[in-house]
CSV table of N, CA and C in Angstrom, one decimal:
chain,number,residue,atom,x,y,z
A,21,UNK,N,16.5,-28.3,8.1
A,21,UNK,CA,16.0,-27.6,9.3
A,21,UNK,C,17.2,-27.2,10.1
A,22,UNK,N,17.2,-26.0,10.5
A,22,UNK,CA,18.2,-25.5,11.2
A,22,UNK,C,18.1,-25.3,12.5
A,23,UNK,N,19.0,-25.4,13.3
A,23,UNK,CA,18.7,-25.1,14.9
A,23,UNK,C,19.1,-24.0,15.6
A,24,UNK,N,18.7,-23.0,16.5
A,24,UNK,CA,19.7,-22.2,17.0
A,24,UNK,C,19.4,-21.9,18.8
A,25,UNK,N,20.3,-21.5,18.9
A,25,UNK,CA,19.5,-20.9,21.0
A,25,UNK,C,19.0,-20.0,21.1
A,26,UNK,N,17.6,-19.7,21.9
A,26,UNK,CA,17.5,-18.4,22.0
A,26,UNK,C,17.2,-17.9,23.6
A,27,UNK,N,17.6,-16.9,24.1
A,27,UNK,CA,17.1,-16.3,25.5
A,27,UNK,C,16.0,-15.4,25.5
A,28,UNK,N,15.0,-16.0,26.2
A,28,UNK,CA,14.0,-15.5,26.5
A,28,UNK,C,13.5,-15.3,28.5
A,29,UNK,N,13.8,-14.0,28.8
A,29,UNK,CA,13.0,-14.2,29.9
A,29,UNK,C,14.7,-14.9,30.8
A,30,UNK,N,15.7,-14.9,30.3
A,30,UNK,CA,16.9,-15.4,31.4
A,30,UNK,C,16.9,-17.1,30.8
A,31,UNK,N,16.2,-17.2,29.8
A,31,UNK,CA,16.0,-18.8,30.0
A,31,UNK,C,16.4,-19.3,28.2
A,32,UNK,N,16.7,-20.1,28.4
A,32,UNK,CA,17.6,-20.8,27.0
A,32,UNK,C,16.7,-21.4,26.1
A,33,UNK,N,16.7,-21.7,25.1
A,33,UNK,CA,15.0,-22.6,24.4
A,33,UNK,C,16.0,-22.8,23.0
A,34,UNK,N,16.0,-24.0,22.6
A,34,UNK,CA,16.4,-24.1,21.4
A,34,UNK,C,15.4,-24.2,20.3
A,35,UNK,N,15.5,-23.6,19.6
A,35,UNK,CA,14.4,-23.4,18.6
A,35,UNK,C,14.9,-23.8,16.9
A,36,UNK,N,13.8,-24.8,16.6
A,36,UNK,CA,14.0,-25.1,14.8
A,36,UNK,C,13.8,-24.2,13.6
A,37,UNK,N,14.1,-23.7,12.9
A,37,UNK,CA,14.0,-23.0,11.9
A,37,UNK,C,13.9,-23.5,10.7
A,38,UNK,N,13.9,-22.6,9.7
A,38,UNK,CA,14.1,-23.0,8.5
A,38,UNK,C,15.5,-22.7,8.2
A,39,UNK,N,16.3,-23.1,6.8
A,39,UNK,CA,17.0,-23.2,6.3
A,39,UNK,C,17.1,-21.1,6.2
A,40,UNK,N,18.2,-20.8,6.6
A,40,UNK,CA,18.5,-19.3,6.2
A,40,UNK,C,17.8,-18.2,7.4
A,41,UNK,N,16.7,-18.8,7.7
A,41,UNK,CA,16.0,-18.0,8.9
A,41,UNK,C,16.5,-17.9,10.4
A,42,UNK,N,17.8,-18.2,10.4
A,42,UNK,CA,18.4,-17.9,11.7
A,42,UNK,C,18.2,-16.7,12.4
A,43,UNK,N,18.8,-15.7,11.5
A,43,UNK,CA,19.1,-14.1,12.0
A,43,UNK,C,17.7,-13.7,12.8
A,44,UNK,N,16.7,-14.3,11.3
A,44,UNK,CA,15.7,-13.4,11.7
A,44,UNK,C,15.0,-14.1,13.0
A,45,UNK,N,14.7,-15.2,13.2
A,45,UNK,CA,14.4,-15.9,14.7
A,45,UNK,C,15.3,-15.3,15.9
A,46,UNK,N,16.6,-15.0,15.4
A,46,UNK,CA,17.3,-14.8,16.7
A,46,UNK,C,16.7,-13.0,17.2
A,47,UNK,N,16.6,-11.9,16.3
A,47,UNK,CA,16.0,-11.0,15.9
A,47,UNK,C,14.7,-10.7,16.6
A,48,UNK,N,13.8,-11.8,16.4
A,48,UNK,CA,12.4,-11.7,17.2
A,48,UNK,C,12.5,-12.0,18.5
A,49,UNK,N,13.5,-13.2,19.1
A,49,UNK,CA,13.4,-13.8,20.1
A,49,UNK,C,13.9,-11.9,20.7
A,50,UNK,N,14.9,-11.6,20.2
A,50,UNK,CA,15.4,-9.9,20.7
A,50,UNK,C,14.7,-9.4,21.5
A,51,UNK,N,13.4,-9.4,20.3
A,51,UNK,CA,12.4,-8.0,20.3
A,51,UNK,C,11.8,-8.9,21.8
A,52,UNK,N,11.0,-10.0,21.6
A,52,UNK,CA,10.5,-10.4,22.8
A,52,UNK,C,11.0,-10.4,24.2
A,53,UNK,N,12.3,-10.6,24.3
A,53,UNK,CA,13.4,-10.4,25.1
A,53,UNK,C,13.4,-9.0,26.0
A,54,UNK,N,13.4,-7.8,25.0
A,54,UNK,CA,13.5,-6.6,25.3
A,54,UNK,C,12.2,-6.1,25.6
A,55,UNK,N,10.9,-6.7,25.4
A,55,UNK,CA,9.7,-6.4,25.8
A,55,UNK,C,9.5,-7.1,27.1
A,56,UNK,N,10.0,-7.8,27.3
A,56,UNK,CA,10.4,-8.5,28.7
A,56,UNK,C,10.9,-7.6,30.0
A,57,UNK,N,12.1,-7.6,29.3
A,57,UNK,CA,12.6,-6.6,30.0
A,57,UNK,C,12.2,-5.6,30.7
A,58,UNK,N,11.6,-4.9,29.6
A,58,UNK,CA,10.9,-3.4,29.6
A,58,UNK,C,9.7,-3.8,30.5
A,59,UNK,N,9.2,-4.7,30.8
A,59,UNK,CA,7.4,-4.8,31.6
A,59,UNK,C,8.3,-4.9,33.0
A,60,UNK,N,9.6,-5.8,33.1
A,60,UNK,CA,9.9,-6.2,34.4
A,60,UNK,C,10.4,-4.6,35.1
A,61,UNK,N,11.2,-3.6,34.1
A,61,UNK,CA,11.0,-2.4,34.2
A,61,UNK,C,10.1,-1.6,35.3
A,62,UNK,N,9.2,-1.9,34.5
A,62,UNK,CA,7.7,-0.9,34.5
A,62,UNK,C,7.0,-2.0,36.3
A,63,UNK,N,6.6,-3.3,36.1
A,63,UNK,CA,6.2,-3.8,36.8
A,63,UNK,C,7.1,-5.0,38.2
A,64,UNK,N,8.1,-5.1,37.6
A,64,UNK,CA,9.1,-5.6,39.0
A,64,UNK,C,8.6,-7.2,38.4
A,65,UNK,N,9.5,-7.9,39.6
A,65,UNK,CA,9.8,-9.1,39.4
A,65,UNK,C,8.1,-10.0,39.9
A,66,UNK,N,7.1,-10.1,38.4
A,66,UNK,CA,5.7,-10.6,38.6
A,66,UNK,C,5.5,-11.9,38.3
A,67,UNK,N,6.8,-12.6,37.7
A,67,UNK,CA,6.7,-14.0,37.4
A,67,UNK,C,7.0,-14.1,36.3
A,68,UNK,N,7.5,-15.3,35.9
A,68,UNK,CA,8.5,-15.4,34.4
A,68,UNK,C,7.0,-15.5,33.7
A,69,UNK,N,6.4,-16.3,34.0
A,69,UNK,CA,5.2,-16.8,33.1
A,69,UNK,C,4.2,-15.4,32.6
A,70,UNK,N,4.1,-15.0,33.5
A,70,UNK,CA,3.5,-13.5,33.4
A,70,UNK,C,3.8,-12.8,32.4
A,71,UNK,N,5.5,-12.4,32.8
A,71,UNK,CA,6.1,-11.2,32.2
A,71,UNK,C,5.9,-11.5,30.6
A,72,UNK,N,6.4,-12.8,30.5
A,72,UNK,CA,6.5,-13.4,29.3
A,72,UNK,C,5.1,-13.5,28.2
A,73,UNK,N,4.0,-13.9,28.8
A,73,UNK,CA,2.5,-13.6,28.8
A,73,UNK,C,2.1,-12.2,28.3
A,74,UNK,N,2.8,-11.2,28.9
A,74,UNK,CA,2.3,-10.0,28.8
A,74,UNK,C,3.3,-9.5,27.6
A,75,UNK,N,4.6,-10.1,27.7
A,75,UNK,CA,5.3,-9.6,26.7
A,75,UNK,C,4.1,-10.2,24.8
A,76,UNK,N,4.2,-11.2,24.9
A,76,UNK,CA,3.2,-11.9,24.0
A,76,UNK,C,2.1,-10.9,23.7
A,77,UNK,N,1.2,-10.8,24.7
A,77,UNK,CA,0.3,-9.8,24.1
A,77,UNK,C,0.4,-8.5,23.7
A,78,UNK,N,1.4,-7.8,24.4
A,78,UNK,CA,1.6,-6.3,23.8
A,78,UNK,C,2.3,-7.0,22.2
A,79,UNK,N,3.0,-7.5,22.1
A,79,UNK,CA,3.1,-8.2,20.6
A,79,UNK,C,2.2,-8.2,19.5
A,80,UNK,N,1.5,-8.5,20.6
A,80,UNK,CA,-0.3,-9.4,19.6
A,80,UNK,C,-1.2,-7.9,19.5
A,81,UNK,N,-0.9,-7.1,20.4
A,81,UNK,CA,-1.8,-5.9,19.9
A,81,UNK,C,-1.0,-4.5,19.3
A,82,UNK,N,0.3,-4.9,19.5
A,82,UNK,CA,0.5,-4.0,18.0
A,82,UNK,C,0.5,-4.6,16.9
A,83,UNK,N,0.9,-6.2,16.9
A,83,UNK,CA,0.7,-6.6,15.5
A,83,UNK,C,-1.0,-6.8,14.9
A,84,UNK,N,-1.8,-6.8,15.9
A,84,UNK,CA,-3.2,-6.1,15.6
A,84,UNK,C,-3.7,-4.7,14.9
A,85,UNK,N,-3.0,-3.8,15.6
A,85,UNK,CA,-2.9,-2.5,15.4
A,85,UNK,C,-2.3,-2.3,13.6
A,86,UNK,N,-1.4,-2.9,13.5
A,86,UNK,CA,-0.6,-2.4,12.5
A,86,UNK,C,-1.7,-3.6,11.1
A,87,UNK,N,-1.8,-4.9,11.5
A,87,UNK,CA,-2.7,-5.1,10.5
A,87,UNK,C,-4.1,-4.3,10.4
A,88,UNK,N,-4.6,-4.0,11.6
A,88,UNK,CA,-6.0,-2.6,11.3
A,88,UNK,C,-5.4,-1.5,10.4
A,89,UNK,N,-4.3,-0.9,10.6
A,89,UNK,CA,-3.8,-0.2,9.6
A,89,UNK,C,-3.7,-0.6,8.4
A,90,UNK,N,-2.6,-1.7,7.9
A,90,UNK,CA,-2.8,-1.8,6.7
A,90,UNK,C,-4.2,-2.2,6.2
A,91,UNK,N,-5.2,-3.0,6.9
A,91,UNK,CA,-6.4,-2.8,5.8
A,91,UNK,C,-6.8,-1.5,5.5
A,92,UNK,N,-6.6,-0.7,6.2
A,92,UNK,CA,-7.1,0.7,6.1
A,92,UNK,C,-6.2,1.3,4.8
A,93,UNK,N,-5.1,1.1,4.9
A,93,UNK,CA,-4.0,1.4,3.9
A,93,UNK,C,-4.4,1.1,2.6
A,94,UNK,N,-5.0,-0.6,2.2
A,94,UNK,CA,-4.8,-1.3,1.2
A,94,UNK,C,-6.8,-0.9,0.5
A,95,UNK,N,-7.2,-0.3,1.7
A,95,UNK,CA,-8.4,0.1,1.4
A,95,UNK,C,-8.7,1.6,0.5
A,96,UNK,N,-7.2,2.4,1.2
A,96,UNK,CA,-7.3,3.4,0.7
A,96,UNK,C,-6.3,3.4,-0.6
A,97,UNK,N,-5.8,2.6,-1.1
A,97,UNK,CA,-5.2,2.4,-2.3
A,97,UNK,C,-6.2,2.0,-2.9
A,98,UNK,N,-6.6,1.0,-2.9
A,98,UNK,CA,-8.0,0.8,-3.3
A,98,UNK,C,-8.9,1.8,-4.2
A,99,UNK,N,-9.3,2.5,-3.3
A,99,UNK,CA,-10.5,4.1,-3.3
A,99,UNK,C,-9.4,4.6,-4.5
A,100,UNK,N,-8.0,4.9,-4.2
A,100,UNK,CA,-7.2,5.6,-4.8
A,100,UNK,C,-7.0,5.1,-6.5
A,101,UNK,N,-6.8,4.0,-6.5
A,101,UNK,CA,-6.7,3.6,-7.8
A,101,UNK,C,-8.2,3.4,-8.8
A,102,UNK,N,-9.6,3.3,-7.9
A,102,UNK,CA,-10.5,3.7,-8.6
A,102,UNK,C,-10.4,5.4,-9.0
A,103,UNK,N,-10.6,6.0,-8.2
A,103,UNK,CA,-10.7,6.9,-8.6
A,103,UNK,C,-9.5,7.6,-10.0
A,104,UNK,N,-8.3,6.8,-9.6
A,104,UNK,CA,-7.5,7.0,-10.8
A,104,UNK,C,-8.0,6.3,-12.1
A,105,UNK,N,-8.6,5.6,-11.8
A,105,UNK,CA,-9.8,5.2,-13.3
A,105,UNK,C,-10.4,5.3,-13.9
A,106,UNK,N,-11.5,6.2,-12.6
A,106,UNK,CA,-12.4,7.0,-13.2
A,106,UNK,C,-12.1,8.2,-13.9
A,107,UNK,N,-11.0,8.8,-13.2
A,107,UNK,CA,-10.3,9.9,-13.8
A,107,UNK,C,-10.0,10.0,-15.2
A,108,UNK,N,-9.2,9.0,-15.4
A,108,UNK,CA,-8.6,8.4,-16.5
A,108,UNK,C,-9.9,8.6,-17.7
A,109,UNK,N,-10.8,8.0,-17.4
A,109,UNK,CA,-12.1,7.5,-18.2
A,109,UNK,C,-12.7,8.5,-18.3
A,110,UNK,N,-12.8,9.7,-17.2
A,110,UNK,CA,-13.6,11.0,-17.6
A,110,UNK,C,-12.5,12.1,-18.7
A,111,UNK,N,-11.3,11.7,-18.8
A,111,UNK,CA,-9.7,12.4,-19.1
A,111,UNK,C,-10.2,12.0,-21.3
A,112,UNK,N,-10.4,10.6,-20.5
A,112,UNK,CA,-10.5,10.0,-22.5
A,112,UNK,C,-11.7,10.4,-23.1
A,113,UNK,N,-12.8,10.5,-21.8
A,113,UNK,CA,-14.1,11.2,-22.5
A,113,UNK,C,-13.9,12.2,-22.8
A,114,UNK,N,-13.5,13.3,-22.1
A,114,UNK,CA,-13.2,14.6,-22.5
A,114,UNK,C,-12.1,14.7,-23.8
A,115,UNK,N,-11.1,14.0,-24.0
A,115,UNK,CA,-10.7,13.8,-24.9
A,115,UNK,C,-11.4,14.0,-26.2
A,116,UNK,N,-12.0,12.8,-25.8
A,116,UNK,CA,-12.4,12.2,-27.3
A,116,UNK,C,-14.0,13.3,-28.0
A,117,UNK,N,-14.9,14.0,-26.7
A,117,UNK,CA,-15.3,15.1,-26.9
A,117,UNK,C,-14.8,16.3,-27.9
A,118,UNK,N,-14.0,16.5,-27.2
A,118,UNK,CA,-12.9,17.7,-27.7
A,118,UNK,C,-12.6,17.8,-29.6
A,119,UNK,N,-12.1,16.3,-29.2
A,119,UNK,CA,-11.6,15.9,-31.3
A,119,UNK,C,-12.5,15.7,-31.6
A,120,UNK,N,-14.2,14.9,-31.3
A,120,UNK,CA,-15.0,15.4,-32.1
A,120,UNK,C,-15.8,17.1,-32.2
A,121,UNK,N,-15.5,17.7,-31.4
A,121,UNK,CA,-15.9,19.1,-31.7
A,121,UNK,C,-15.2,19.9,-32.1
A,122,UNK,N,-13.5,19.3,-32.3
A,122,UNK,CA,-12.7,20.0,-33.2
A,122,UNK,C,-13.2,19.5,-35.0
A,123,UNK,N,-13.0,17.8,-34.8
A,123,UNK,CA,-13.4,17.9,-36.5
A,123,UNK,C,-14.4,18.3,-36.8
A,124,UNK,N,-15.7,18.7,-35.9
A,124,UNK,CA,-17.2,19.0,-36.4
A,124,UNK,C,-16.7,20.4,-36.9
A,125,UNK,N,-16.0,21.2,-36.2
A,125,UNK,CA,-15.8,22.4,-36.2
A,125,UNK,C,-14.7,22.4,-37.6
A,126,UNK,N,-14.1,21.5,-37.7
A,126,UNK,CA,-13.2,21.7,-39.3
A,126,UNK,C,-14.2,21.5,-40.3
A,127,UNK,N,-15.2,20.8,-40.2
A,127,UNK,CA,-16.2,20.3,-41.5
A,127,UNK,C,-16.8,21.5,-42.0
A,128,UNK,N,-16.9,22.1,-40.5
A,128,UNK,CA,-18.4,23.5,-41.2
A,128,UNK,C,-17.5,24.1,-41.3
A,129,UNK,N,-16.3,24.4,-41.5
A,129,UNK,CA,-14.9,25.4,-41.4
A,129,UNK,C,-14.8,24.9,-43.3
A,130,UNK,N,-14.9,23.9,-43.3
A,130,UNK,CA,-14.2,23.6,-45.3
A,130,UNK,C,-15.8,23.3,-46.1
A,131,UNK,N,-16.9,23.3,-45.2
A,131,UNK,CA,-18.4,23.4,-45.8
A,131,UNK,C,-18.5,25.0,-46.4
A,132,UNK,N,-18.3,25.8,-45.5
A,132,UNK,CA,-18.3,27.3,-45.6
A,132,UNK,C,-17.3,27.8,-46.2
A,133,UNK,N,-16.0,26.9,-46.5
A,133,UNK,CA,-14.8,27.6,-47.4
A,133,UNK,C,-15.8,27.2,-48.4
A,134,UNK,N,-16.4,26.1,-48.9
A,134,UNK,CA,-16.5,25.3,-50.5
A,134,UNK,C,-17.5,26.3,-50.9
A,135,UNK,N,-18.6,26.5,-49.8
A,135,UNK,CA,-19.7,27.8,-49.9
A,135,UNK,C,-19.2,29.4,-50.6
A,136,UNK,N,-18.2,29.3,-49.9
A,136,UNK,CA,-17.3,30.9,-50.6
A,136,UNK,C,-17.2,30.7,-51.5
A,137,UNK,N,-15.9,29.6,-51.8
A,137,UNK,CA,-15.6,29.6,-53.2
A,137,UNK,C,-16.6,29.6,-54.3
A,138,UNK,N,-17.3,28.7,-54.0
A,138,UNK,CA,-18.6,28.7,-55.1
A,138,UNK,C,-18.8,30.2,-55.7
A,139,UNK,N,-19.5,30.7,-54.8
A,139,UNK,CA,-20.1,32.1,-54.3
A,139,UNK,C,-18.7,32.9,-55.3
A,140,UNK,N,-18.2,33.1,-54.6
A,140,UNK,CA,-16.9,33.8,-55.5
A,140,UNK,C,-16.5,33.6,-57.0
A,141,UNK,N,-16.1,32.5,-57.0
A,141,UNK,CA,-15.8,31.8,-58.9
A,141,UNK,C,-17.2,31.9,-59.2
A,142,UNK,N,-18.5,31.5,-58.8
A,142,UNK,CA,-19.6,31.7,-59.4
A,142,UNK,C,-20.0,33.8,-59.8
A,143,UNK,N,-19.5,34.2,-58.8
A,143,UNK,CA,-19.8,35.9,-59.1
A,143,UNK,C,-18.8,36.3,-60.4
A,144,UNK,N,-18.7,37.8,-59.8
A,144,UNK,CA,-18.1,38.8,-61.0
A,144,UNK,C,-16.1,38.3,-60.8
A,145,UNK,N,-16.0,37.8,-61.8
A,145,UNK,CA,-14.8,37.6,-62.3
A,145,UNK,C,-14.0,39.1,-62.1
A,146,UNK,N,-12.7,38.8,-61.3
A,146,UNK,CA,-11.6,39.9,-61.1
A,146,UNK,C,-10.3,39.8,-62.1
A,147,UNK,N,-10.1,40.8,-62.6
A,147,UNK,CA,-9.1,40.6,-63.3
A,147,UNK,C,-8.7,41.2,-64.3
């Protein structure tokens, strides 16, 4: 377990991590930092607990936001790869339509040659 400091809000907190996850903790504490910031901006000096509060929730509702999206996303991959299935499976039907109405169409093609011939070697000999 790893340890590191982070500033939040003017204020120091040491925080445990995992093994290798430093950067990215120090990284978040950033983002929350700078959302801090940005409300004290917008709304003035309303209380650490507040700002910090409020920083949390705008947090919590884009990371709301963005998981509503991805189900929407993984829903429409979803839809997407049926349909590439179906496709597929209407693709092989038609396919396989096709080569049987090609060979049907070769049979009565060498039915009707064997018909000539007959017809022919059976008639008036050329020669």
């Amino acid at each position: 377990m790893s340890h590191i400091n982070v500033t939040i809000n003017g204020r120091q907190y040491r925080m445990a991590c995992e093994e290798g996850q430093e950067v990215r903790l120090l990284k978040l504490a950033e983002n929350l930092e700078q959302r801090v910031e940005s409300l004290r901006g917008k709304f003035g000096e309303i209380g650490d607990a507040r700002l910090t509060v409020m920083a949390a929730l705008t947090a919590c509702d884009e990371l709301a936001d963005a998981s509503a999206r991805l189900r929407s996303l993984e829903e429409e991959v979803e839809q997407l790869r049926n349909a590439r299935t179906a496709a597929t499976d209407r693709a092989r039907a038609t396919q396989t339509a096709v080569s049987n109405a090609l060979n049907a169409a070769a049979e009565r093609i060498e039915r009707t040659t064997q018909v000539l011939n007959r017809t022919i070697g059976g008639g008036i000999a050329i020669g």
